[in-house]
């Protein structure tokens, strides 16, 4: 159901329709010297070096109110805010239930959306190889999807 698409030093997570469902940022460890970062990461991918985990970033909530040139009345605004609140409640319940560390930030692709990032730690190192990483991430992605969060 899921696919990974490498872009520089991170992966796009694609759903079954090949739409972006999120991003996976591998934990490459401390890379020294820093001015060789790109070269070293590229070599790590080529060698399928194992990594201990990384960070997953997924869309959390789209407000639908900060789009440019969009006019609305108070009832539309109230409805959109109610939708955001309902979505936040689902996320809050999930995050508290799982006791997940997380951070929330404005989406880098949409100023009308918040994204949620959380760490993923693998039980053992997973090679920097799409299929192996996907095997390690699929249960988390499936759970988020089942809960309606992706």
One Martini backbone bead per residue (centre of mass of N, CA, C, O) as a GRO file, in nm:
protein
  150
    1UNK     BB    1   0.056   0.064  -0.020
    2UNK     BB    2   0.337   0.174   0.024
    3UNK     BB    3   0.581   0.433  -0.059
    4UNK     BB    4   0.916   0.523  -0.149
    5UNK     BB    5   1.084   0.851  -0.210
    6UNK     BB    6   1.377   0.970  -0.291
    7UNK     BB    7   1.499   1.302  -0.154
    8UNK     BB    8   1.801   1.316  -0.101
    9UNK     BB    9   1.767   1.286   0.266
   10UNK     BB   10   1.470   1.191   0.198
   11UNK     BB   11   1.130   1.062   0.223
   12UNK     BB   12   0.858   0.990   0.052
   13UNK     BB   13   0.524   0.919   0.135
   14UNK     BB   14   0.318   0.692  -0.037
   15UNK     BB   15   0.029   0.605  -0.147
   16UNK     BB   16  -0.173   0.412  -0.349
   17UNK     BB   17  -0.211   0.697  -0.528
   18UNK     BB   18   0.067   0.862  -0.511
   19UNK     BB   19   0.037   1.029  -0.256
   20UNK     BB   20   0.128   1.237  -0.015
   21UNK     BB   21   0.155   1.132   0.338
   22UNK     BB   22   0.472   1.196   0.384
   23UNK     BB   23   0.776   1.177   0.589
   24UNK     BB   24   1.122   1.054   0.594
   25UNK     BB   25   1.385   1.107   0.842
   26UNK     BB   26   1.677   1.002   0.874
   27UNK     BB   27   1.918   0.872   1.100
   28UNK     BB   28   2.264   0.945   1.040
   29UNK     BB   29   2.387   1.089   1.245
   30UNK     BB   30   2.701   1.203   1.288
   31UNK     BB   31   2.838   1.426   1.049
   32UNK     BB   32   3.181   1.401   0.948
   33UNK     BB   33   3.218   1.647   0.791
   34UNK     BB   34   2.975   1.879   0.724
   35UNK     BB   35   3.080   1.947   0.424
   36UNK     BB   36   3.010   1.614   0.356
   37UNK     BB   37   2.714   1.531   0.382
   38UNK     BB   38   2.609   1.454   0.097
   39UNK     BB   39   2.828   1.244   0.034
   40UNK     BB   40   2.778   1.056   0.280
   41UNK     BB   41   2.477   0.998   0.236
   42UNK     BB   42   2.506   0.878  -0.044
   43UNK     BB   43   2.688   0.644   0.051
   44UNK     BB   44   2.489   0.519   0.251
   45UNK     BB   45   2.282   0.444   0.036
   46UNK     BB   46   2.462   0.274  -0.149
   47UNK     BB   47   2.542   0.075   0.112
   48UNK     BB   48   2.301   0.031   0.308
   49UNK     BB   49   2.305   0.157   0.570
   50UNK     BB   50   2.234   0.150   0.892
   51UNK     BB   51   1.957   0.260   1.093
   52UNK     BB   52   1.779   0.355   1.398
   53UNK     BB   53   1.597   0.579   1.239
   54UNK     BB   54   1.364   0.866   1.284
   55UNK     BB   55   1.134   1.079   1.105
   56UNK     BB   56   0.789   1.153   1.102
   57UNK     BB   57   0.583   1.334   0.864
   58UNK     BB   58   0.249   1.468   0.899
   59UNK     BB   59  -0.053   1.556   0.850
   60UNK     BB   60  -0.285   1.710   1.071
   61UNK     BB   61  -0.409   2.008   0.977
   62UNK     BB   62  -0.662   2.177   0.793
   63UNK     BB   63  -0.817   2.485   0.791
   64UNK     BB   64  -0.938   2.667   0.541
   65UNK     BB   65  -0.853   3.003   0.613
   66UNK     BB   66  -0.548   3.087   0.476
   67UNK     BB   67  -0.630   3.143   0.205
   68UNK     BB   68  -0.605   3.324  -0.052
   69UNK     BB   69  -0.889   3.501  -0.142
   70UNK     BB   70  -1.079   3.406   0.096
   71UNK     BB   71  -1.417   3.403   0.151
   72UNK     BB   72  -1.632   3.444   0.450
   73UNK     BB   73  -1.840   3.356   0.691
   74UNK     BB   74  -1.914   3.287   1.016
   75UNK     BB   75  -2.027   2.999   0.958
   76UNK     BB   76  -1.787   2.890   0.799
   77UNK     BB   77  -1.574   2.940   1.011
   78UNK     BB   78  -1.702   2.773   1.236
   79UNK     BB   79  -1.698   2.505   1.081
   80UNK     BB   80  -1.392   2.487   1.039
   81UNK     BB   81  -1.318   2.495   1.340
   82UNK     BB   82  -1.475   2.241   1.417
   83UNK     BB   83  -1.312   2.050   1.235
   84UNK     BB   84  -1.040   2.102   1.368
   85UNK     BB   85  -1.122   2.014   1.652
   86UNK     BB   86  -1.193   1.721   1.579
   87UNK     BB   87  -0.914   1.646   1.472
   88UNK     BB   88  -0.758   1.714   1.732
   89UNK     BB   89  -0.899   1.502   1.909
   90UNK     BB   90  -0.790   1.255   1.761
   91UNK     BB   91  -0.494   1.316   1.803
   92UNK     BB   92  -0.493   1.343   2.109
   93UNK     BB   93  -0.587   1.058   2.173
   94UNK     BB   94  -0.358   0.911   2.030
   95UNK     BB   95  -0.109   1.045   2.171
   96UNK     BB   96  -0.194   0.969   2.462
   97UNK     BB   97  -0.221   0.664   2.425
   98UNK     BB   98   0.089   0.638   2.304
   99UNK     BB   99   0.290   0.840   2.422
  100UNK     BB  100   0.394   1.053   2.209
  101UNK     BB  101   0.632   1.197   2.069
  102UNK     BB  102   0.617   1.548   1.958
  103UNK     BB  103   0.569   1.781   1.682
  104UNK     BB  104   0.455   2.110   1.582
  105UNK     BB  105   0.410   2.248   1.247
  106UNK     BB  106   0.436   2.418   0.984
  107UNK     BB  107   0.399   2.357   0.678
  108UNK     BB  108   0.624   2.360   0.403
  109UNK     BB  109   0.370   2.350   0.171
  110UNK     BB  110   0.139   2.475   0.387
  111UNK     BB  111   0.007   2.757   0.558
  112UNK     BB  112  -0.284   2.585   0.625
  113UNK     BB  113  -0.089   2.377   0.782
  114UNK     BB  114  -0.027   2.111   0.999
  115UNK     BB  115   0.245   1.931   1.134
  116UNK     BB  116   0.363   1.602   1.236
  117UNK     BB  117   0.627   1.489   1.449
  118UNK     BB  118   0.804   1.167   1.491
  119UNK     BB  119   0.970   0.925   1.635
  120UNK     BB  120   1.173   0.644   1.508
  121UNK     BB  121   1.249   0.324   1.644
  122UNK     BB  122   1.447   0.063   1.591
  123UNK     BB  123   1.533  -0.248   1.711
  124UNK     BB  124   1.712  -0.238   1.452
  125UNK     BB  125   1.898  -0.190   1.205
  126UNK     BB  126   1.817  -0.025   0.894
  127UNK     BB  127   1.847  -0.024   0.579
  128UNK     BB  128   1.906   0.197   0.308
  129UNK     BB  129   1.611   0.068   0.194
  130UNK     BB  130   1.307   0.088   0.088
  131UNK     BB  131   1.187  -0.192   0.170
  132UNK     BB  132   1.301  -0.203   0.460
  133UNK     BB  133   1.177   0.061   0.558
  134UNK     BB  134   0.885  -0.010   0.494
  135UNK     BB  135   0.865  -0.249   0.685
  136UNK     BB  136   0.927  -0.068   0.944
  137UNK     BB  137   0.678   0.154   0.882
  138UNK     BB  138   0.396   0.023   0.815
  139UNK     BB  139   0.257  -0.009   1.092
  140UNK     BB  140   0.237   0.294   1.148
  141UNK     BB  141   0.086   0.376   0.889
  142UNK     BB  142  -0.154   0.188   0.928
  143UNK     BB  143  -0.251   0.304   1.197
  144UNK     BB  144  -0.302   0.592   1.100
  145UNK     BB  145  -0.506   0.507   0.884
  146UNK     BB  146  -0.714   0.358   1.067
  147UNK     BB  147  -0.758   0.637   1.238
  148UNK     BB  148  -0.766   0.877   1.010
  149UNK     BB  149  -0.463   1.037   0.993
  150UNK     BB  150  -0.408   0.983   0.657
   0.00000   0.00000   0.00000
